Tab-separated table of C-alpha atoms (C1' of nucleotides) in Angstrom:
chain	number	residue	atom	x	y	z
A	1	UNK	CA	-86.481	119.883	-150.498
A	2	UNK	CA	-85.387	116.610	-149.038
A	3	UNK	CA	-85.806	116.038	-145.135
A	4	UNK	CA	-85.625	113.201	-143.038
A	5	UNK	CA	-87.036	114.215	-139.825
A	6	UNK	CA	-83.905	115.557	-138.244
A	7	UNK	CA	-81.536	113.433	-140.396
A	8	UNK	CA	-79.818	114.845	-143.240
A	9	UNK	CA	-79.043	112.247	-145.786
A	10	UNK	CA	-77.416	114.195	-149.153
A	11	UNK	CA	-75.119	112.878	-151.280
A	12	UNK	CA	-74.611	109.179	-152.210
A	13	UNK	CA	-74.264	106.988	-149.381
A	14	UNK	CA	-75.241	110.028	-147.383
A	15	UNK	CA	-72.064	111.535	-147.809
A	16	UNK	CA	-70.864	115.107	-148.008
A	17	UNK	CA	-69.561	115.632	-150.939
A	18	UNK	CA	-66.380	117.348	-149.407
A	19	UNK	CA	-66.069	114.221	-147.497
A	20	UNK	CA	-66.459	112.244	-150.845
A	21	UNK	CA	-63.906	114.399	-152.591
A	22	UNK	CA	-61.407	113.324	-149.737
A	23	UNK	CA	-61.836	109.851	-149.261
A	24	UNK	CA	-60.903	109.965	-152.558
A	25	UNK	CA	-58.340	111.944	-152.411
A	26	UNK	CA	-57.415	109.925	-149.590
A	27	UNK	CA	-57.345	106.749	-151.005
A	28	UNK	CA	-55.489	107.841	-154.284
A	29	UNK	CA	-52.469	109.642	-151.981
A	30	UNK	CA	-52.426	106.320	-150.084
A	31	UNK	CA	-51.925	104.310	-153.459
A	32	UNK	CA	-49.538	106.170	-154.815
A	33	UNK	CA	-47.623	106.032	-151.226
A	34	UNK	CA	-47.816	102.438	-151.635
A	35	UNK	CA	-46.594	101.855	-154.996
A	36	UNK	CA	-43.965	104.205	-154.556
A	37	UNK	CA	-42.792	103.360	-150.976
A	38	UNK	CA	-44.423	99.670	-149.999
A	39	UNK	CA	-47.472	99.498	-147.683
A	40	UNK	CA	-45.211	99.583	-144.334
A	41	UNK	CA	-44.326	102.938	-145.559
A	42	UNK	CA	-47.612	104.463	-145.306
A	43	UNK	CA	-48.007	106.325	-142.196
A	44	UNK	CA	-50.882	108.328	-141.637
A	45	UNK	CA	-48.889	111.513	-141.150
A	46	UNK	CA	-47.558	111.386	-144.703
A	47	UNK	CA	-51.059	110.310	-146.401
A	48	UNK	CA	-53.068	113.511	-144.870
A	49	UNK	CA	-50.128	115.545	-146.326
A	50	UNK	CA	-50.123	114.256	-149.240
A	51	UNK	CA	-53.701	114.485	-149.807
A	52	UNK	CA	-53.655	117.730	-149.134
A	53	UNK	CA	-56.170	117.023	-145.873
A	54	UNK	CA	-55.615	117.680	-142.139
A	55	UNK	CA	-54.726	114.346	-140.158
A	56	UNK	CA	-57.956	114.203	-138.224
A	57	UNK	CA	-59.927	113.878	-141.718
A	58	UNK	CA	-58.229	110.269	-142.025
A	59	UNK	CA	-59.329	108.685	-139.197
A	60	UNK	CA	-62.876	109.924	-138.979
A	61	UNK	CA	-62.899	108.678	-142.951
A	62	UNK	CA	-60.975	105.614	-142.480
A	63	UNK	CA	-60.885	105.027	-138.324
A	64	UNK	CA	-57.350	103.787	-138.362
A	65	UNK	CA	-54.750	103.116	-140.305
A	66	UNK	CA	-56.062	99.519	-140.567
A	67	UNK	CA	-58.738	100.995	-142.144
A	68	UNK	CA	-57.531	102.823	-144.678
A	69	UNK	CA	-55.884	99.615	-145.857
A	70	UNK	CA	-58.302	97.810	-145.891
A	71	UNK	CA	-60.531	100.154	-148.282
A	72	UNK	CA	-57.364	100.284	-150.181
A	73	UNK	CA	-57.100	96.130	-150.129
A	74	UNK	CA	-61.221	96.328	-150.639
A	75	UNK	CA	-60.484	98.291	-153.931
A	76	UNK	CA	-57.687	96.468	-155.188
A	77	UNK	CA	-59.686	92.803	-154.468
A	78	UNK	CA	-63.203	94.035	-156.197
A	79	UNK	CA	-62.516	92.053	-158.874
A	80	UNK	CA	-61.846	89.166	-157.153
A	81	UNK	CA	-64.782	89.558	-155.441
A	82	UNK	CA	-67.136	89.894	-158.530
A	83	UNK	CA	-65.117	86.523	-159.894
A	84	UNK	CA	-65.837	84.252	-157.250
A	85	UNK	CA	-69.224	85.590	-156.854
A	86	UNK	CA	-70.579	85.775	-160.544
A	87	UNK	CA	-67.797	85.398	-162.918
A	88	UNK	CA	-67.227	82.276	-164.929
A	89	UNK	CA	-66.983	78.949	-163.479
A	90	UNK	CA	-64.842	76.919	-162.049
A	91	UNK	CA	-64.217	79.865	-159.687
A	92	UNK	CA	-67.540	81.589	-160.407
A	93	UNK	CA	-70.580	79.481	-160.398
A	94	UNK	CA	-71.667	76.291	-162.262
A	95	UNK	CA	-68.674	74.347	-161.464
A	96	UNK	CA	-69.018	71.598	-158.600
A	97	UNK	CA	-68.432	73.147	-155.256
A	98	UNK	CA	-65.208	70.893	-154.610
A	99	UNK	CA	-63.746	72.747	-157.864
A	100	UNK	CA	-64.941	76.033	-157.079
A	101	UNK	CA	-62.937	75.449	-153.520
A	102	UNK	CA	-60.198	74.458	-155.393
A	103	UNK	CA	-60.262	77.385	-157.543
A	104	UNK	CA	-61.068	79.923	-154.776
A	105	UNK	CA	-57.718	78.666	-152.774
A	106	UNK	CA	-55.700	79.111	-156.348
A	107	UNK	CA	-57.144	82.487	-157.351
A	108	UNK	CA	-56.321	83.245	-153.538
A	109	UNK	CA	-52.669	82.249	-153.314
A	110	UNK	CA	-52.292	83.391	-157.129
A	111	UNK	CA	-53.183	87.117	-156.221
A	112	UNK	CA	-50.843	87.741	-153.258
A	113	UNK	CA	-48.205	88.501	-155.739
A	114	UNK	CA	-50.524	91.283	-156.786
A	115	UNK	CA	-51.663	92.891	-153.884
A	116	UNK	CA	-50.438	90.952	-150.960
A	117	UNK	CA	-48.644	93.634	-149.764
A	118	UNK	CA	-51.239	95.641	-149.075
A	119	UNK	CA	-53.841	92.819	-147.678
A	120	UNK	CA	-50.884	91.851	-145.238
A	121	UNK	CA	-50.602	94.936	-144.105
A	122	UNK	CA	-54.391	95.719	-143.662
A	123	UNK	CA	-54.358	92.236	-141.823
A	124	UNK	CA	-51.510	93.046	-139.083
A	125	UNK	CA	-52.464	96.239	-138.242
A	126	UNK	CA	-53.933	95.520	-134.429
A	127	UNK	CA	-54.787	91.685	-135.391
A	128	UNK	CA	-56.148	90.065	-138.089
A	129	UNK	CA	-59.818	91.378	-137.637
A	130	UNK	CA	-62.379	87.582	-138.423
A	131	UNK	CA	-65.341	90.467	-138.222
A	132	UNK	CA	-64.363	92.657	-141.147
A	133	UNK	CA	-67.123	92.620	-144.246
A	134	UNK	CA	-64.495	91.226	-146.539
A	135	UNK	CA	-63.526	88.287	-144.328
A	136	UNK	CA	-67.093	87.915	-143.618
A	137	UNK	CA	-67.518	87.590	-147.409
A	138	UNK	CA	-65.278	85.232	-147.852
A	139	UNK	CA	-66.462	83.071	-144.693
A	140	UNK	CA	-69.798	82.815	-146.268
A	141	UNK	CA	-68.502	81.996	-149.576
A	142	UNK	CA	-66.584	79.227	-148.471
A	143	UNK	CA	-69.346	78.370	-145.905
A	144	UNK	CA	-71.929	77.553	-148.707
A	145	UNK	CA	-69.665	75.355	-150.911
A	146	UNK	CA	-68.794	73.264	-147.748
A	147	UNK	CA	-72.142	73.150	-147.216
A	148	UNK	CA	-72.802	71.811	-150.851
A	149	UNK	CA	-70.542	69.374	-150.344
A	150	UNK	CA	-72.360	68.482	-146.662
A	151	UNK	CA	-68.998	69.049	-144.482
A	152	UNK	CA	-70.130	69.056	-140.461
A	153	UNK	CA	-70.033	72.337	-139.206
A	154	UNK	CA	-69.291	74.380	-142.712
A	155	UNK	CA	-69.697	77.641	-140.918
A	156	UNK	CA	-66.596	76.386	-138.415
A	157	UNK	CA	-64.485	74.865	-141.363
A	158	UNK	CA	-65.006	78.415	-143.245
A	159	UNK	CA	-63.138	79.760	-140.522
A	160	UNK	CA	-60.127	76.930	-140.723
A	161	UNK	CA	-59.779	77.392	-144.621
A	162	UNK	CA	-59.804	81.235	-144.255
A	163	UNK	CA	-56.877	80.933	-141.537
A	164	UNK	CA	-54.637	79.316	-143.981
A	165	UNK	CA	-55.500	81.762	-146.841
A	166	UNK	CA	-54.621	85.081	-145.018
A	167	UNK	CA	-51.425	87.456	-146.982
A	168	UNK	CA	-49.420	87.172	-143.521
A	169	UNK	CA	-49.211	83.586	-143.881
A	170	UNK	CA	-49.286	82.677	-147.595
A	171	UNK	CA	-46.686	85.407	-148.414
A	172	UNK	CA	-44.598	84.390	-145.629
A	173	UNK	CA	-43.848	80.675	-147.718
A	174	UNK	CA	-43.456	82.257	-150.649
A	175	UNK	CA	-40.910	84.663	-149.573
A	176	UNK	CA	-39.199	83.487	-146.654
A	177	UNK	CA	-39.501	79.674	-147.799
A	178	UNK	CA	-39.646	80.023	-151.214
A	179	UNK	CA	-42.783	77.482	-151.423
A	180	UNK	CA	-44.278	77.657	-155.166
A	181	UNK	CA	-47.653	78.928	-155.897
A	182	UNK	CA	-48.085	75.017	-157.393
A	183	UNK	CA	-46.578	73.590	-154.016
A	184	UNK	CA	-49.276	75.718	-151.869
A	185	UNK	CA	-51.995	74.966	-154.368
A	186	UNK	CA	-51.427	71.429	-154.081
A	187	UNK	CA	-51.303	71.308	-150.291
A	188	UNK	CA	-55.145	73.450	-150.483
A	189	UNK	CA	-55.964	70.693	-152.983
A	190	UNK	CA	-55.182	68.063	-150.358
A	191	UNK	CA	-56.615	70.187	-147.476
A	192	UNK	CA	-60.222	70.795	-149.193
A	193	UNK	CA	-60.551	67.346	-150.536
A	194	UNK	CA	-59.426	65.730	-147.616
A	195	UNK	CA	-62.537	68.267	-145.630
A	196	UNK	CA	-64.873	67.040	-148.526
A	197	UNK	CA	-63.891	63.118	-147.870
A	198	UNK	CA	-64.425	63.262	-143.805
A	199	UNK	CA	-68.141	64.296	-144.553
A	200	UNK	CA	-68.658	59.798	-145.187
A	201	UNK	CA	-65.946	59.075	-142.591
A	202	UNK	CA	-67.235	59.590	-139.799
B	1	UNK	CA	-8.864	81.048	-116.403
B	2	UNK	CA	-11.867	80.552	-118.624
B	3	UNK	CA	-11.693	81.914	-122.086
B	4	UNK	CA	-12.691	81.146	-125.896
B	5	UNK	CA	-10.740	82.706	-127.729
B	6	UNK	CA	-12.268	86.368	-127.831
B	7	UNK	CA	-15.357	85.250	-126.752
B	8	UNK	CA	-16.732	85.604	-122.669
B	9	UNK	CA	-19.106	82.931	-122.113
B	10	UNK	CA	-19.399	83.351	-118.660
B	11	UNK	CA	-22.880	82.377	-116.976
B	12	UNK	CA	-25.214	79.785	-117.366
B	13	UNK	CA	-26.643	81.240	-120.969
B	14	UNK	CA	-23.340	83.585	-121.479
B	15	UNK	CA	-25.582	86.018	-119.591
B	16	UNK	CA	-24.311	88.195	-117.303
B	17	UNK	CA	-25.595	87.700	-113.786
B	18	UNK	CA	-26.846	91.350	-113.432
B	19	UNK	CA	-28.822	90.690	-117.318
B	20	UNK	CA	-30.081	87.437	-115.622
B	21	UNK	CA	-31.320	89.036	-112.649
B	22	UNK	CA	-33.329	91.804	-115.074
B	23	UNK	CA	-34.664	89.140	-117.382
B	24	UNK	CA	-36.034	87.648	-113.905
B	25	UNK	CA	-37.240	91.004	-112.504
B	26	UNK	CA	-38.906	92.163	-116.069
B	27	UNK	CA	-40.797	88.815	-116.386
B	28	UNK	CA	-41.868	88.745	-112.885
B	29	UNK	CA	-43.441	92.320	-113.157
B	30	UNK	CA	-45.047	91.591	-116.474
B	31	UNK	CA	-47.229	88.899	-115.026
B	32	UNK	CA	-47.869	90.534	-112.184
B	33	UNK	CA	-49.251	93.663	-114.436
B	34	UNK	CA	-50.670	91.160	-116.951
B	35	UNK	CA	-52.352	89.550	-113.629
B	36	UNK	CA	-53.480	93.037	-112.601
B	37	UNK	CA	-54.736	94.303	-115.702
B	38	UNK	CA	-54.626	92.136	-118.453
B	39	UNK	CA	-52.061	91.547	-121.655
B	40	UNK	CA	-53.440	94.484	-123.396
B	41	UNK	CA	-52.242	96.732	-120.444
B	42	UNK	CA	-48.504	95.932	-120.224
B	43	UNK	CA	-46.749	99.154	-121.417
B	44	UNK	CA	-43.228	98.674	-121.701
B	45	UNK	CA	-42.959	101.751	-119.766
B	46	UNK	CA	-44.997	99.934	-117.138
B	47	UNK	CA	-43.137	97.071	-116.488
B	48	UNK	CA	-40.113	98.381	-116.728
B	49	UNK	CA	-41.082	100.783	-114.185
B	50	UNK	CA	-42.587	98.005	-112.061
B	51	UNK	CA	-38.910	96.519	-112.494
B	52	UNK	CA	-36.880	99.067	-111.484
B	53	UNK	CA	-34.957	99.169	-114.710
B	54	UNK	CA	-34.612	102.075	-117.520
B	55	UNK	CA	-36.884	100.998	-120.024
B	56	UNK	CA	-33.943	100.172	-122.591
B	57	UNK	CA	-33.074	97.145	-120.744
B	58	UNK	CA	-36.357	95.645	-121.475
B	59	UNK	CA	-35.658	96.028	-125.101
B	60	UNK	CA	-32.143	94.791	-124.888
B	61	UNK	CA	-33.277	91.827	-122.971
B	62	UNK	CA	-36.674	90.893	-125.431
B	63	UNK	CA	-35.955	92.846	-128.548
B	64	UNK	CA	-39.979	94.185	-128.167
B	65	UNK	CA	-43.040	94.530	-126.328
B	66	UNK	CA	-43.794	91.043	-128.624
B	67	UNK	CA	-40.714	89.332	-127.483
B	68	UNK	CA	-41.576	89.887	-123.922
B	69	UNK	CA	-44.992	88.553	-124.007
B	70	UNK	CA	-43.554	85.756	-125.895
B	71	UNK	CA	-41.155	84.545	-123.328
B	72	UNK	CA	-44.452	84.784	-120.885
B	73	UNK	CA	-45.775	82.837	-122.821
B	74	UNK	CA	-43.448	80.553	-123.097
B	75	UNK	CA	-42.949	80.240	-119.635
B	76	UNK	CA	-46.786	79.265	-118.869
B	77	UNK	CA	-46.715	77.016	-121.917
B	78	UNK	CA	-43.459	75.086	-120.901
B	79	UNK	CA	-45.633	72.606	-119.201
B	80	UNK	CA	-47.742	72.244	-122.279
B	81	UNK	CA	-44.635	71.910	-124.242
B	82	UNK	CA	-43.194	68.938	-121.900
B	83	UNK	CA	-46.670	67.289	-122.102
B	84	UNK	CA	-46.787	66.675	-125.969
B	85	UNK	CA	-43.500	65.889	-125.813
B	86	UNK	CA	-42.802	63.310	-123.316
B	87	UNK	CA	-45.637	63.665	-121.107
B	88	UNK	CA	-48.570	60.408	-121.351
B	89	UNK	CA	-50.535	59.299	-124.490
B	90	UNK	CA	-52.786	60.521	-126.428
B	91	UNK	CA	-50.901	63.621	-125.883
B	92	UNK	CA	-47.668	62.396	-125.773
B	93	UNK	CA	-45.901	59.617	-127.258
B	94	UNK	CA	-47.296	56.104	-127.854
B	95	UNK	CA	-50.484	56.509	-129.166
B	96	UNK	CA	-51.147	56.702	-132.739
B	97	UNK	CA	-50.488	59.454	-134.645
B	98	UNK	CA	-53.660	60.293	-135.312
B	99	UNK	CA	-55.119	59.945	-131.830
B	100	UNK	CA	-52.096	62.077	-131.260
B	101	UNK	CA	-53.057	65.427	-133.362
B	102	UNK	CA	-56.725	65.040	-132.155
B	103	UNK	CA	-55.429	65.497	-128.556
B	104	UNK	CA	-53.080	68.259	-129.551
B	105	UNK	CA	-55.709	69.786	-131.031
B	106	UNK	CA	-58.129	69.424	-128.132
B	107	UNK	CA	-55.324	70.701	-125.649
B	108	UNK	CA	-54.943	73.871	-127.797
B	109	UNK	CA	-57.945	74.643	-127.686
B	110	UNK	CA	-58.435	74.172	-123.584
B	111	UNK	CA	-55.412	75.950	-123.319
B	112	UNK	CA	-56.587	79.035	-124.396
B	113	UNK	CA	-58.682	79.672	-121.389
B	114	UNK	CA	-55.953	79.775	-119.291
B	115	UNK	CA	-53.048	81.738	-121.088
B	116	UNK	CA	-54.918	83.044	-124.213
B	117	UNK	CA	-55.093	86.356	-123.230
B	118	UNK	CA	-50.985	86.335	-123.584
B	119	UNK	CA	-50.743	84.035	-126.433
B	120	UNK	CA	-52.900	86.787	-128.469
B	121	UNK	CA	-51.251	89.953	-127.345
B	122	UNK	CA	-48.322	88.105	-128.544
B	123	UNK	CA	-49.290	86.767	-131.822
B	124	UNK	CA	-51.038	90.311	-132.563
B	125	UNK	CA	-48.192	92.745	-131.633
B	126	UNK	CA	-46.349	93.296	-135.474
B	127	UNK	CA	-48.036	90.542	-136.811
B	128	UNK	CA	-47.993	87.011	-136.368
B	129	UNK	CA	-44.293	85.507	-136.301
B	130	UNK	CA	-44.303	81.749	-138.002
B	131	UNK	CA	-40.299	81.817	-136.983
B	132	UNK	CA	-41.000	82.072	-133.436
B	133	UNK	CA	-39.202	78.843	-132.079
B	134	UNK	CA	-42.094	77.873	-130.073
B	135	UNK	CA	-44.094	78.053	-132.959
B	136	UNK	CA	-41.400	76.046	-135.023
B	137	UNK	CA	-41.540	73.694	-132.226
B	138	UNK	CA	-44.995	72.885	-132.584
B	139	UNK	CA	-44.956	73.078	-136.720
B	140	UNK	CA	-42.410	70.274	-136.194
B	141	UNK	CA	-44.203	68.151	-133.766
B	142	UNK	CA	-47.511	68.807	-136.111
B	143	UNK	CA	-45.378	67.516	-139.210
B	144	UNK	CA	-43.804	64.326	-137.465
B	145	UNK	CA	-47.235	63.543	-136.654
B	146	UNK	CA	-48.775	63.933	-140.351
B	147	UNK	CA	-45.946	62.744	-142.001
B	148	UNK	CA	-46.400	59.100	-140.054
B	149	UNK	CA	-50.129	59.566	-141.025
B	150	UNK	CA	-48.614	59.762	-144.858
B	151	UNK	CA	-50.075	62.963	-145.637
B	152	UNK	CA	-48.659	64.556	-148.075
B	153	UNK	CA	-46.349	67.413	-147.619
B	154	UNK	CA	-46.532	67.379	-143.928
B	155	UNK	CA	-44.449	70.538	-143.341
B	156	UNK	CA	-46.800	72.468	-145.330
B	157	UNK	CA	-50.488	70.700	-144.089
B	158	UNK	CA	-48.196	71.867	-140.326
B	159	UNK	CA	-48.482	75.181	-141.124
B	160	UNK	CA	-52.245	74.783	-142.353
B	161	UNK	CA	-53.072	73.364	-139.167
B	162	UNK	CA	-50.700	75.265	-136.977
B	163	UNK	CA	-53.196	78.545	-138.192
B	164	UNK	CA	-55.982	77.329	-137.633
B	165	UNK	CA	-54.756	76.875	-134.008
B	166	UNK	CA	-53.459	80.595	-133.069
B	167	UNK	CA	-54.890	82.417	-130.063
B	168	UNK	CA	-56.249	85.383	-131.824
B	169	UNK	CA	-58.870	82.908	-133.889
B	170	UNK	CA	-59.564	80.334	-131.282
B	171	UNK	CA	-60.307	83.056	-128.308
B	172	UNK	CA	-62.441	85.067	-130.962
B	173	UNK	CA	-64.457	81.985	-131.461
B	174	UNK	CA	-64.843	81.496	-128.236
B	175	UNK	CA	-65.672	84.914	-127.169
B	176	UNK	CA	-67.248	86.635	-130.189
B	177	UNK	CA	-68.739	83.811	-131.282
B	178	UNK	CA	-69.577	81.941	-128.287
B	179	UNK	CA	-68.526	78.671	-129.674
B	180	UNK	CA	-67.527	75.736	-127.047
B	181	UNK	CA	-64.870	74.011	-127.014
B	182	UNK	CA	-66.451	70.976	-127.675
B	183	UNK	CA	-67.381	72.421	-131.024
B	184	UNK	CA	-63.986	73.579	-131.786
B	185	UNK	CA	-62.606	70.119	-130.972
B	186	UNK	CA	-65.012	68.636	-133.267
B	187	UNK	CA	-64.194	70.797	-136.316
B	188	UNK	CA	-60.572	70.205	-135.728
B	189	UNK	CA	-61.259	66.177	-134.963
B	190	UNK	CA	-62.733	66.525	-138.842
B	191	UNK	CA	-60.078	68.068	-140.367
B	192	UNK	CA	-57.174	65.892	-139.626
B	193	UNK	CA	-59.564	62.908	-140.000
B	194	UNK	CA	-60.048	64.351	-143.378
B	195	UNK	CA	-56.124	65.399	-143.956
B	196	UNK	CA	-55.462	61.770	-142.489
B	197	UNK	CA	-57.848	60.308	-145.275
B	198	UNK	CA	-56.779	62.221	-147.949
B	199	UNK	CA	-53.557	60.584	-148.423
B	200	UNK	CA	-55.301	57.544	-149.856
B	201	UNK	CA	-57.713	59.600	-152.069
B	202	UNK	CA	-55.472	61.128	-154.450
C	1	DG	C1'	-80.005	135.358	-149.899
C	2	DA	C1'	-79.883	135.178	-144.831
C	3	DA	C1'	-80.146	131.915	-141.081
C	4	DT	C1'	-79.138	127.526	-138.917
C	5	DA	C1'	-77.497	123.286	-137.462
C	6	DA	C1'	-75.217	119.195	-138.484
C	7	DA	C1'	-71.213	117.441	-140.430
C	8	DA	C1'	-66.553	117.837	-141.681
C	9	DC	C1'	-62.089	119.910	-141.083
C	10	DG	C1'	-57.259	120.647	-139.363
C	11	DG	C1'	-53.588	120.356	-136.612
C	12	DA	C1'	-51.984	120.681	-131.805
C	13	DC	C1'	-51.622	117.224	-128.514
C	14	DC	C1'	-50.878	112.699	-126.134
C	15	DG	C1'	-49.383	107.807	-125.191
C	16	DT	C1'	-46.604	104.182	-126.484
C	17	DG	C1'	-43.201	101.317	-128.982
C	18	DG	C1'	-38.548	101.534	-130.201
C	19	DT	C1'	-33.659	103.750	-130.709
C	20	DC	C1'	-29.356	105.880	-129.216
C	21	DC	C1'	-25.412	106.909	-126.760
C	22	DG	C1'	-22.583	108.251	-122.874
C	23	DC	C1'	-21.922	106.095	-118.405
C	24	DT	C1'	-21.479	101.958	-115.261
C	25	DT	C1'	-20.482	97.318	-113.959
C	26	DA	C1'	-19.276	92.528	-114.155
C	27	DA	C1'	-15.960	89.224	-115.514
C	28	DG	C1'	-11.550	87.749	-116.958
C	29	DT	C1'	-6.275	88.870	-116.933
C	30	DT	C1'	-1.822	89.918	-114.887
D	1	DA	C1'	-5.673	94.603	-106.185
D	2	DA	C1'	-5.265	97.191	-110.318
D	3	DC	C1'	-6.427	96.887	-115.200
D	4	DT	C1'	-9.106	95.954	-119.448
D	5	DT	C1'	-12.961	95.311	-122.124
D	6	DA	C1'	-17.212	93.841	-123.620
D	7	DA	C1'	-21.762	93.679	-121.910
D	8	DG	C1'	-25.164	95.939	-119.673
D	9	DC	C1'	-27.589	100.020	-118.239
D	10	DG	C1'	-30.798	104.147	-118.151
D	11	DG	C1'	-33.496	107.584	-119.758
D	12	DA	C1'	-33.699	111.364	-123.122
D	13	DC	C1'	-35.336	111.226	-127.583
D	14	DC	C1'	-37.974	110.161	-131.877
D	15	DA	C1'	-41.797	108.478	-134.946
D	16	DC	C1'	-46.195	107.155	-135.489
D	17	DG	C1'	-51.092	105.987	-134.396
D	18	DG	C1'	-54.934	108.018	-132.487
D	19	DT	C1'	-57.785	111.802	-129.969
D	20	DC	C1'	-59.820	116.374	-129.183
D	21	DC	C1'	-61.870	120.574	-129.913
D	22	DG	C1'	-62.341	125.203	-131.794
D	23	DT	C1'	-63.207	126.620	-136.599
D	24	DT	C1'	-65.089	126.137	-141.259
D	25	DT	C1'	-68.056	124.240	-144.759
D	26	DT	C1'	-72.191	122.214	-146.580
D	27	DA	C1'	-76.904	121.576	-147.210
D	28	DT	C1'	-81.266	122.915	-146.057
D	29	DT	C1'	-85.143	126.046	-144.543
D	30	DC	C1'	-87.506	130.308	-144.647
DNA sequence: GAATAAAACGGACCGTGGTCCGCTTAAGTT
DNA sequence: AACTTAAGCGGACCACGGTCCGTTTTATTC
């Protein structure tokens, strides 16, 4: 006994629950793929089969292989997400909002060596996408502490600070220039202060 | 009687006349399909149809779709290029530096309505190339021009800026977003002023 | 436990980027 | 002008992302 009208809303998130069992499914092939081969490796051929699910069933779970990574970079960066958003200050919050930027480009460039594979991968895959939830996150995270600190335009200078922080770029310096996580922290130190000084300069 | 050693340098570029004359007919029938139909429409199969060449050539002449519409861009950029370079203050030489990156920063951003459409198909196909010499070039002229503002690590705060300035972001601003360019100019105007006042801060 | 309809499934199919390799051609040599 | 050789050439071929549609499963209603 549960109708909508017409609409059929089951499981969870109004999900079937064979469709739950093979996102799942799904995403834990796709993991393993990428542990085992790197993210490049994972075509979408070789996830369905390993999954045990017909190729069709990825992209109407997923959309595109951009999408798969991304729920696969989404899983991976929950934590980071939960940090920045409630955890303990200075990234978390409490701290001043020129330390919590300061801490949000650290954490950032600190967790490409984790899964920076994967987010660059998710990012490349037919352009870096501005209007994906998780960007959008971040935008509006780093909007409101720019805003704290009364920057012109914070919405606008959300989207300059989130250009530098993308995997394609930060994990191009540290592998094919060998920049130090301390050398790229600095520079964001520089960068963020610099934003929080112009506010009286003009 | 013209040889070096082993090697045949013979043209202009060490290009053979008949390669020359490809490179020539391939970029001439990409703009005109670009002009027809837009970036996202050039098929290599396309243009080298529209060439009258087997499509290997085009890959033996650009190395990828993303080469090709890099050396279109390049070629409607050259101008752009010579202006920043030698062309008349603020863009070019002899104003201060500062004045300098505010105009570079401005003509970025104009540019885009022109030649966007194939400076984003280009950045977007396999990901965005930092090694591209044209965007070298303009991570070099961006650090000469920070590093007489005393900012520190100018090769680094060049790449900051330099993403903050790629087609993909700017035209989705524009488009997406609907933001003017005025407003873009501004935000950028405030973050070098900020970079530029930085150095003193620390 | 039928009946039913929406949702999900699978895998054949297609378009496109990129490679490969046997053939051709341009340039230098004698 | 004949010869040599490296560069260039073309198009068959392959891999992968993405679509389509006939079939199967799931949840619900009676």
């Amino acid at each position: 006994m549960q109708s909508e009208g017409l609409l059929r809303v089951t499981g969870d998130d109004g999900e079937r629950t064979d469709a739950a069992r093979n996102r799942r499914l799904l995403l834990d092939a796709a993991a393993e793929i990428v542990a085992a081969c790197g993210a490049e490796k994972l075509t979408t051929d070789a996830v369905a089969r390993r999954a045990g699910v017909g190729k069709g069933t990825v992209f109407r779970r997923f959309g595109s292989r951009a999408g798969l990574l991304h729920a696969l970079a989404d899983e991976a960066g929950r934590s980071f997400q939960q940090a920045f958003m409630a955890g303990p200050p200075p990234l978390g919050p409490g701290a001043p909002p020129l330390d919590r930027l300061i801490a949000f480009g650290e954490a950032s460039i600190g967790r490409m060596l984790l899964d920076g594979q994967i987010l660059r991968a998710a990012e490349q895959q037919g352009g870096p996408d501005p209007e994906h939830p998780t960007q959008q996150l971040v935008r509006l995270h780093l909007g409101m502490l720019l805003r704290e600190l009364g920057v012109q335009d914070p919405e606008l200078a959300a989207y300059q600070l989130a250009a530098f922080l993308n995997a394609g770029l930060l994990l191009h310096l540290q592998e094919h220039r060998g920049m130090s996580d301390a050398r790229l922290a600095a520079s964001w130190r520089v960068l963020v202060t610099g934003l929080a000084a112009a506010r009286d300069t003009r």
